[in-house]
CSV table of C-alpha atoms in Angstrom, one decimal:
chain,number,residue,atom,x,y,z
V,1,UNK,CA,0.0,0.0,0.0
V,2,UNK,CA,2.8,2.5,1.0
V,3,UNK,CA,4.8,1.6,-2.1
V,4,UNK,CA,1.8,2.2,-4.4
V,5,UNK,CA,1.1,5.5,-2.5
V,6,UNK,CA,4.7,6.8,-3.0
V,7,UNK,CA,4.7,5.8,-6.7
V,8,UNK,CA,1.3,7.5,-7.2
V,9,UNK,CA,2.5,10.6,-5.4
V,10,UNK,CA,5.8,10.9,-7.3
V,11,UNK,CA,4.5,9.7,-10.7
V,12,UNK,CA,5.1,13.0,-12.4
V,13,UNK,CA,8.7,13.0,-11.2
V,14,UNK,CA,9.3,9.6,-12.8
V,15,UNK,CA,10.3,8.0,-9.5
V,16,UNK,CA,9.5,4.4,-9.0
V,17,UNK,CA,10.0,2.6,-5.7
V,18,UNK,CA,10.2,-1.2,-5.7
V,19,UNK,CA,11.6,-1.9,-2.2
V,20,UNK,CA,11.0,0.3,0.9
V,21,UNK,CA,14.2,-0.9,2.5
V,22,UNK,CA,16.5,-0.5,-0.6
V,23,UNK,CA,15.0,2.6,-2.2
V,24,UNK,CA,14.4,4.9,0.8
V,25,UNK,CA,17.5,4.6,3.0
V,26,UNK,CA,19.6,7.3,1.2
V,27,UNK,CA,16.9,10.0,1.6
V,28,UNK,CA,16.4,10.8,-2.1
V,29,UNK,CA,12.8,9.5,-2.3
V,30,UNK,CA,11.9,10.9,1.2
V,31,UNK,CA,13.2,14.3,0.0
V,32,UNK,CA,11.0,14.3,-3.1
V,33,UNK,CA,8.0,13.0,-1.0
V,34,UNK,CA,8.2,15.7,1.6
V,35,UNK,CA,8.6,18.4,-1.1
V,36,UNK,CA,5.6,17.0,-3.0
V,37,UNK,CA,3.3,16.5,0.0
V,38,UNK,CA,4.2,19.4,2.2
V,39,UNK,CA,5.8,21.8,-0.2
V,40,UNK,CA,8.9,21.7,2.1
V,41,UNK,CA,12.1,23.2,0.7
V,42,UNK,CA,14.9,21.3,2.3
V,43,UNK,CA,18.4,22.9,2.3
V,44,UNK,CA,20.2,19.8,1.2
V,45,UNK,CA,21.4,18.3,-2.1
V,46,UNK,CA,18.9,16.1,-4.0
V,47,UNK,CA,21.5,13.3,-4.6
V,48,UNK,CA,23.8,12.1,-1.9
V,49,UNK,CA,26.3,9.5,-3.0
V,50,UNK,CA,28.6,9.0,0.0
V,51,UNK,CA,27.4,7.6,3.4
V,52,UNK,CA,28.5,10.8,5.1
V,53,UNK,CA,26.3,12.9,2.7
V,54,UNK,CA,23.4,10.4,3.1
V,55,UNK,CA,23.6,10.7,6.9
V,56,UNK,CA,23.7,14.5,6.7
V,57,UNK,CA,20.7,14.5,4.3
V,58,UNK,CA,18.7,12.2,6.5
V,59,UNK,CA,19.4,14.4,9.5
V,60,UNK,CA,17.9,17.4,7.7
V,61,UNK,CA,14.9,15.3,6.6
V,62,UNK,CA,14.3,13.8,10.1
V,63,UNK,CA,14.5,17.3,11.6
V,64,UNK,CA,11.9,18.6,9.1
V,65,UNK,CA,9.5,15.6,9.8
V,66,UNK,CA,9.8,16.0,13.6
V,67,UNK,CA,9.0,19.7,13.3
V,68,UNK,CA,6.0,19.1,11.0
V,69,UNK,CA,4.6,16.4,13.1
V,70,UNK,CA,5.4,18.3,16.3
V,71,UNK,CA,7.1,15.3,17.9
V,72,UNK,CA,9.8,15.2,20.6
V,73,UNK,CA,12.8,13.0,20.0
V,74,UNK,CA,11.6,10.5,22.6
V,75,UNK,CA,8.4,10.0,20.6
V,76,UNK,CA,10.1,9.0,17.3
V,77,UNK,CA,10.0,5.4,16.3
V,78,UNK,CA,12.8,5.9,13.7
V,79,UNK,CA,16.2,7.5,13.6
V,80,UNK,CA,18.8,8.5,11.0
V,81,UNK,CA,20.9,5.4,11.8
V,82,UNK,CA,17.9,3.0,11.5
V,83,UNK,CA,16.8,4.4,8.2
V,84,UNK,CA,20.3,4.4,6.9
V,85,UNK,CA,20.7,0.7,8.0
V,86,UNK,CA,17.6,-0.2,5.9
V,87,UNK,CA,15.6,-1.1,9.0
V,88,UNK,CA,12.1,-2.0,7.6
V,89,UNK,CA,10.2,-1.4,10.9
V,90,UNK,CA,11.6,2.1,11.3
V,91,UNK,CA,10.9,2.9,7.6
V,92,UNK,CA,7.3,1.7,8.0
V,93,UNK,CA,6.8,3.8,11.1
V,94,UNK,CA,8.2,6.9,9.4
V,95,UNK,CA,6.1,6.5,6.2
V,96,UNK,CA,2.9,5.9,8.2
V,97,UNK,CA,3.5,9.0,10.3
V,98,UNK,CA,4.2,11.1,7.1
V,99,UNK,CA,1.1,9.7,5.4
V,100,UNK,CA,-1.2,10.3,8.4
V,101,UNK,CA,0.0,13.8,8.7
V,102,UNK,CA,-0.1,15.0,5.1
V,103,UNK,CA,-2.9,12.8,3.8
V,104,UNK,CA,-5.2,12.0,6.9
V,105,UNK,CA,-7.9,10.6,4.7
V,106,UNK,CA,-5.6,8.0,3.2
V,107,UNK,CA,-7.2,4.6,3.8
V,108,UNK,CA,-4.2,2.9,5.4
V,109,UNK,CA,-4.9,-0.8,6.2
V,110,UNK,CA,-5.8,-0.8,9.9
V,111,UNK,CA,-4.5,-3.0,12.7
V,112,UNK,CA,-1.2,-3.9,11.1
V,113,UNK,CA,1.1,-5.5,13.6
V,114,UNK,CA,4.4,-7.4,13.6
V,115,UNK,CA,6.1,-9.5,16.2
V,116,UNK,CA,9.6,-8.4,16.9
V,117,UNK,CA,12.3,-10.6,18.5
V,118,UNK,CA,15.1,-8.9,20.3
V,119,UNK,CA,18.3,-10.9,20.9
V,120,UNK,CA,20.6,-9.7,23.6
V,121,UNK,CA,24.0,-11.1,24.5
V,122,UNK,CA,24.5,-11.6,28.2
V,123,UNK,CA,27.1,-13.3,30.5
V,124,UNK,CA,24.8,-16.4,30.5
V,125,UNK,CA,24.5,-16.5,26.7
V,126,UNK,CA,21.8,-15.2,24.4
V,127,UNK,CA,18.6,-13.7,25.8
V,128,UNK,CA,15.6,-13.3,23.5
V,129,UNK,CA,12.4,-11.3,24.1
V,130,UNK,CA,9.3,-11.1,22.0
V,131,UNK,CA,7.0,-8.1,21.6
V,132,UNK,CA,4.1,-7.1,19.3
V,133,UNK,CA,4.5,-3.7,17.6
V,134,UNK,CA,1.6,-1.9,15.8
V,135,UNK,CA,2.4,-0.2,12.5
V,136,UNK,CA,-1.2,1.2,12.0
V,137,UNK,CA,-3.9,1.7,14.6
V,138,UNK,CA,-6.8,-0.6,15.4
V,139,UNK,CA,-9.8,0.4,13.3
V,140,UNK,CA,-12.2,-0.2,16.2
V,141,UNK,CA,-10.2,2.1,18.5
V,142,UNK,CA,-10.1,4.8,15.8
V,143,UNK,CA,-13.9,4.6,15.4
V,144,UNK,CA,-14.4,4.6,19.1
V,145,UNK,CA,-12.3,7.7,19.5
V,146,UNK,CA,-14.2,9.5,16.7
V,147,UNK,CA,-17.5,9.0,18.4
V,148,UNK,CA,-18.9,11.6,20.7
V,149,UNK,CA,-17.8,11.3,24.3
V,150,UNK,CA,-20.1,11.3,27.3
V,151,UNK,CA,-20.1,15.1,27.6
V,152,UNK,CA,-20.8,15.7,23.9
V,153,UNK,CA,-23.7,13.3,24.3
V,154,UNK,CA,-24.9,15.1,27.4
V,155,UNK,CA,-25.0,18.5,25.7
V,156,UNK,CA,-26.8,17.2,22.6
V,157,UNK,CA,-29.1,14.5,24.0
V,158,UNK,CA,-29.8,15.3,27.6
V,159,UNK,CA,-29.3,19.0,28.4
V,160,UNK,CA,-31.9,18.6,31.2
V,161,UNK,CA,-29.3,16.5,33.1
V,162,UNK,CA,-26.5,19.0,32.7
V,163,UNK,CA,-27.3,20.8,36.0
V,164,UNK,CA,-27.2,17.5,37.9
V,165,UNK,CA,-23.7,16.8,36.4
V,166,UNK,CA,-22.5,20.3,37.3
V,167,UNK,CA,-23.7,19.8,40.8
V,168,UNK,CA,-21.9,16.5,41.2
V,169,UNK,CA,-18.7,18.0,39.7
V,170,UNK,CA,-18.9,21.0,42.2
V,171,UNK,CA,-19.2,18.5,45.1
V,172,UNK,CA,-16.1,16.6,43.8
V,173,UNK,CA,-14.1,19.8,43.3
V,174,UNK,CA,-15.0,21.2,46.8
V,175,UNK,CA,-14.3,17.9,48.4
V,176,UNK,CA,-10.6,18.3,47.4
V,177,UNK,CA,-9.9,22.1,47.3
V,178,UNK,CA,-11.9,22.5,50.5
V,179,UNK,CA,-8.8,21.2,52.3
V,180,UNK,CA,-7.1,24.4,51.2
V,181,UNK,CA,-9.9,26.5,52.6
V,182,UNK,CA,-11.4,27.2,49.1
V,183,UNK,CA,-15.0,26.9,48.0
V,184,UNK,CA,-16.2,26.8,44.4
V,185,UNK,CA,-19.7,27.9,43.6
V,186,UNK,CA,-19.6,28.6,39.9
V,187,UNK,CA,-17.6,26.3,37.5
V,188,UNK,CA,-17.5,28.7,34.6
V,189,UNK,CA,-16.3,31.8,36.3
V,190,UNK,CA,-14.1,30.3,39.0
V,191,UNK,CA,-12.2,28.0,36.7
V,192,UNK,CA,-11.6,30.6,33.9
V,193,UNK,CA,-8.3,31.9,35.3
V,194,UNK,CA,-6.7,28.4,35.8
V,195,UNK,CA,-5.9,28.8,39.6
V,196,UNK,CA,-8.5,26.4,41.0
V,197,UNK,CA,-7.7,23.9,38.2
V,198,UNK,CA,-4.0,24.0,39.2
V,199,UNK,CA,-4.7,23.6,42.9
V,200,UNK,CA,-7.2,20.8,42.2
V,201,UNK,CA,-4.6,18.9,40.1
V,202,UNK,CA,-2.1,19.3,42.9
V,203,UNK,CA,-4.6,17.9,45.5
V,204,UNK,CA,-5.5,15.0,43.2
V,205,UNK,CA,-2.0,14.0,42.3
V,206,UNK,CA,-0.6,14.6,45.8
V,207,UNK,CA,2.1,17.2,45.1
V,208,UNK,CA,2.8,20.8,46.1
V,209,UNK,CA,2.6,23.4,43.3
V,210,UNK,CA,5.2,26.1,43.7
V,211,UNK,CA,3.3,29.3,44.0
V,212,UNK,CA,6.1,31.1,42.2
V,213,UNK,CA,5.3,29.2,39.0
V,214,UNK,CA,1.9,30.8,38.5
V,215,UNK,CA,-0.2,33.8,39.6
V,216,UNK,CA,-2.4,33.0,42.6
V,217,UNK,CA,-4.5,36.1,41.9
V,218,UNK,CA,-4.1,36.8,38.2
V,219,UNK,CA,-4.9,40.4,37.3
V,220,UNK,CA,-4.7,40.2,33.5
V,221,UNK,CA,-5.4,37.8,30.7
V,222,UNK,CA,-1.7,37.2,30.1
V,223,UNK,CA,-1.3,36.2,33.8
V,224,UNK,CA,-4.2,33.8,33.4
V,225,UNK,CA,-2.7,32.3,30.3
Protein backbone atom coordinates (compact mmCIF):
# COMPACT_ATOMS: atom_id res chain seq x y z
CA UNK A 1 0.00 0.00 0.00
CA UNK A 2 2.78 2.45 0.97
CA UNK A 3 4.84 1.58 -2.11
CA UNK A 4 1.84 2.23 -4.39
CA UNK A 5 1.08 5.47 -2.53
CA UNK A 6 4.66 6.76 -2.98
CA UNK A 7 4.72 5.81 -6.66
CA UNK A 8 1.34 7.47 -7.22
CA UNK A 9 2.47 10.63 -5.42
CA UNK A 10 5.78 10.86 -7.30
CA UNK A 11 4.52 9.65 -10.69
CA UNK A 12 5.10 13.02 -12.39
CA UNK A 13 8.69 13.02 -11.16
CA UNK A 14 9.26 9.60 -12.77
CA UNK A 15 10.34 8.04 -9.48
CA UNK A 16 9.52 4.36 -9.02
CA UNK A 17 9.95 2.58 -5.68
CA UNK A 18 10.17 -1.21 -5.70
CA UNK A 19 11.58 -1.90 -2.21
CA UNK A 20 10.99 0.28 0.85
CA UNK A 21 14.24 -0.88 2.48
CA UNK A 22 16.46 -0.49 -0.59
CA UNK A 23 14.95 2.64 -2.16
CA UNK A 24 14.41 4.93 0.83
CA UNK A 25 17.55 4.61 2.95
CA UNK A 26 19.59 7.33 1.16
CA UNK A 27 16.93 10.05 1.59
CA UNK A 28 16.35 10.80 -2.13
CA UNK A 29 12.75 9.47 -2.27
CA UNK A 30 11.92 10.91 1.18
CA UNK A 31 13.22 14.31 0.00
CA UNK A 32 10.96 14.27 -3.08
CA UNK A 33 8.02 12.95 -1.04
CA UNK A 34 8.19 15.74 1.56
CA UNK A 35 8.60 18.43 -1.11
CA UNK A 36 5.61 17.04 -3.00
CA UNK A 37 3.29 16.49 0.00
CA UNK A 38 4.19 19.40 2.23
CA UNK A 39 5.83 21.84 -0.19
CA UNK A 40 8.88 21.66 2.10
CA UNK A 41 12.06 23.17 0.73
CA UNK A 42 14.93 21.27 2.32
CA UNK A 43 18.36 22.90 2.32
CA UNK A 44 20.22 19.82 1.16
CA UNK A 45 21.39 18.29 -2.14
CA UNK A 46 18.90 16.08 -3.96
CA UNK A 47 21.45 13.31 -4.58
CA UNK A 48 23.85 12.10 -1.85
CA UNK A 49 26.34 9.47 -3.01
CA UNK A 50 28.55 8.96 0.05
CA UNK A 51 27.41 7.57 3.39
CA UNK A 52 28.46 10.82 5.10
CA UNK A 53 26.32 12.89 2.71
CA UNK A 54 23.40 10.44 3.09
CA UNK A 55 23.58 10.68 6.90
CA UNK A 56 23.68 14.47 6.70
CA UNK A 57 20.74 14.51 4.27
CA UNK A 58 18.68 12.18 6.46
CA UNK A 59 19.39 14.37 9.51
CA UNK A 60 17.86 17.37 7.71
CA UNK A 61 14.86 15.26 6.61
CA UNK A 62 14.27 13.79 10.09
CA UNK A 63 14.46 17.25 11.64
CA UNK A 64 11.89 18.57 9.15
CA UNK A 65 9.55 15.61 9.78
CA UNK A 66 9.76 15.96 13.58
CA UNK A 67 9.03 19.70 13.25
CA UNK A 68 6.04 19.13 10.95
CA UNK A 69 4.60 16.36 13.12
CA UNK A 70 5.42 18.31 16.32
CA UNK A 71 7.13 15.29 17.85
CA UNK A 72 9.79 15.20 20.55
CA UNK A 73 12.84 13.00 19.97
CA UNK A 74 11.59 10.50 22.57
CA UNK A 75 8.37 9.99 20.55
CA UNK A 76 10.12 9.04 17.31
CA UNK A 77 10.01 5.38 16.28
CA UNK A 78 12.79 5.88 13.75
CA UNK A 79 16.21 7.49 13.56
CA UNK A 80 18.81 8.54 10.99
CA UNK A 81 20.86 5.43 11.76
CA UNK A 82 17.93 2.97 11.53
CA UNK A 83 16.76 4.37 8.16
CA UNK A 84 20.33 4.37 6.87
CA UNK A 85 20.68 0.75 8.05
CA UNK A 86 17.60 -0.16 5.91
CA UNK A 87 15.56 -1.12 8.98
CA UNK A 88 12.10 -1.98 7.60
CA UNK A 89 10.22 -1.40 10.87
CA UNK A 90 11.62 2.12 11.27
CA UNK A 91 10.93 2.89 7.61
CA UNK A 92 7.30 1.75 7.97
CA UNK A 93 6.76 3.84 11.13
CA UNK A 94 8.22 6.90 9.37
CA UNK A 95 6.11 6.50 6.22
CA UNK A 96 2.88 5.86 8.17
CA UNK A 97 3.53 9.01 10.25
CA UNK A 98 4.15 11.09 7.09
CA UNK A 99 1.07 9.65 5.36
CA UNK A 100 -1.21 10.27 8.37
CA UNK A 101 0.01 13.85 8.73
CA UNK A 102 -0.08 15.00 5.11
CA UNK A 103 -2.94 12.81 3.84
CA UNK A 104 -5.15 12.03 6.89
CA UNK A 105 -7.92 10.62 4.66
CA UNK A 106 -5.61 7.99 3.17
CA UNK A 107 -7.19 4.57 3.78
CA UNK A 108 -4.20 2.89 5.44
CA UNK A 109 -4.85 -0.78 6.23
CA UNK A 110 -5.82 -0.81 9.93
CA UNK A 111 -4.52 -2.99 12.75
CA UNK A 112 -1.23 -3.95 11.06
CA UNK A 113 1.09 -5.51 13.61
CA UNK A 114 4.38 -7.37 13.60
CA UNK A 115 6.10 -9.53 16.16
CA UNK A 116 9.60 -8.37 16.95
CA UNK A 117 12.26 -10.60 18.47
CA UNK A 118 15.09 -8.88 20.34
CA UNK A 119 18.27 -10.92 20.85
CA UNK A 120 20.65 -9.72 23.56
CA UNK A 121 24.05 -11.10 24.49
CA UNK A 122 24.46 -11.59 28.24
CA UNK A 123 27.06 -13.25 30.45
CA UNK A 124 24.85 -16.36 30.51
CA UNK A 125 24.45 -16.51 26.75
CA UNK A 126 21.80 -15.21 24.36
CA UNK A 127 18.60 -13.74 25.79
CA UNK A 128 15.56 -13.32 23.52
CA UNK A 129 12.39 -11.32 24.12
CA UNK A 130 9.29 -11.09 21.96
CA UNK A 131 6.99 -8.09 21.56
CA UNK A 132 4.09 -7.07 19.33
CA UNK A 133 4.45 -3.72 17.61
CA UNK A 134 1.63 -1.89 15.85
CA UNK A 135 2.35 -0.25 12.50
CA UNK A 136 -1.16 1.15 12.04
CA UNK A 137 -3.93 1.73 14.59
CA UNK A 138 -6.78 -0.60 15.40
CA UNK A 139 -9.81 0.42 13.30
CA UNK A 140 -12.23 -0.18 16.21
CA UNK A 141 -10.17 2.10 18.47
CA UNK A 142 -10.12 4.83 15.82
CA UNK A 143 -13.88 4.60 15.36
CA UNK A 144 -14.44 4.63 19.12
CA UNK A 145 -12.28 7.75 19.46
CA UNK A 146 -14.17 9.50 16.69
CA UNK A 147 -17.53 8.98 18.39
CA UNK A 148 -18.93 11.61 20.73
CA UNK A 149 -17.76 11.29 24.30
CA UNK A 150 -20.11 11.33 27.30
CA UNK A 151 -20.09 15.12 27.60
CA UNK A 152 -20.82 15.69 23.90
CA UNK A 153 -23.74 13.31 24.25
CA UNK A 154 -24.92 15.08 27.40
CA UNK A 155 -25.03 18.47 25.70
CA UNK A 156 -26.80 17.18 22.59
CA UNK A 157 -29.10 14.46 23.96
CA UNK A 158 -29.77 15.25 27.62
CA UNK A 159 -29.30 18.96 28.36
CA UNK A 160 -31.85 18.63 31.19
CA UNK A 161 -29.33 16.49 33.11
CA UNK A 162 -26.53 19.03 32.74
CA UNK A 163 -27.31 20.81 36.03
CA UNK A 164 -27.17 17.51 37.93
CA UNK A 165 -23.75 16.76 36.42
CA UNK A 166 -22.47 20.27 37.27
CA UNK A 167 -23.68 19.84 40.85
CA UNK A 168 -21.86 16.50 41.16
CA UNK A 169 -18.67 18.03 39.72
CA UNK A 170 -18.88 20.96 42.16
CA UNK A 171 -19.15 18.54 45.08
CA UNK A 172 -16.12 16.64 43.75
CA UNK A 173 -14.06 19.83 43.35
CA UNK A 174 -14.98 21.22 46.78
CA UNK A 175 -14.26 17.89 48.44
CA UNK A 176 -10.62 18.34 47.38
CA UNK A 177 -9.94 22.10 47.29
CA UNK A 178 -11.93 22.51 50.51
CA UNK A 179 -8.83 21.17 52.28
CA UNK A 180 -7.10 24.38 51.17
CA UNK A 181 -9.90 26.54 52.57
CA UNK A 182 -11.41 27.19 49.13
CA UNK A 183 -15.02 26.93 48.02
CA UNK A 184 -16.18 26.81 44.40
CA UNK A 185 -19.72 27.92 43.61
CA UNK A 186 -19.56 28.56 39.87
CA UNK A 187 -17.62 26.30 37.51
CA UNK A 188 -17.52 28.69 34.55
CA UNK A 189 -16.29 31.85 36.32
CA UNK A 190 -14.08 30.33 39.01
CA UNK A 191 -12.22 27.98 36.65
CA UNK A 192 -11.59 30.59 33.94
CA UNK A 193 -8.26 31.86 35.35
CA UNK A 194 -6.73 28.39 35.85
CA UNK A 195 -5.89 28.82 39.56
CA UNK A 196 -8.52 26.43 40.98
CA UNK A 197 -7.65 23.92 38.23
CA UNK A 198 -3.96 23.96 39.16
CA UNK A 199 -4.67 23.60 42.87
CA UNK A 200 -7.15 20.79 42.17
CA UNK A 201 -4.56 18.89 40.11
CA UNK A 202 -2.06 19.32 42.94
CA UNK A 203 -4.55 17.90 45.46
CA UNK A 204 -5.54 14.97 43.25
CA UNK A 205 -1.98 14.03 42.34
CA UNK A 206 -0.65 14.62 45.85
CA UNK A 207 2.05 17.17 45.15
CA UNK A 208 2.77 20.78 46.10
CA UNK A 209 2.61 23.36 43.33
CA UNK A 210 5.23 26.05 43.75
CA UNK A 211 3.26 29.30 43.99
CA UNK A 212 6.07 31.14 42.18
CA UNK A 213 5.27 29.15 39.03
CA UNK A 214 1.91 30.85 38.50
CA UNK A 215 -0.16 33.83 39.62
CA UNK A 216 -2.38 32.97 42.58
CA UNK A 217 -4.52 36.07 41.93
CA UNK A 218 -4.07 36.84 38.21
CA UNK A 219 -4.93 40.41 37.31
CA UNK A 220 -4.69 40.18 33.50
CA UNK A 221 -5.44 37.77 30.66
CA UNK A 222 -1.71 37.24 30.14
CA UNK A 223 -1.30 36.17 33.79
CA UNK A 224 -4.24 33.76 33.41
CA UNK A 225 -2.69 32.27 30.27
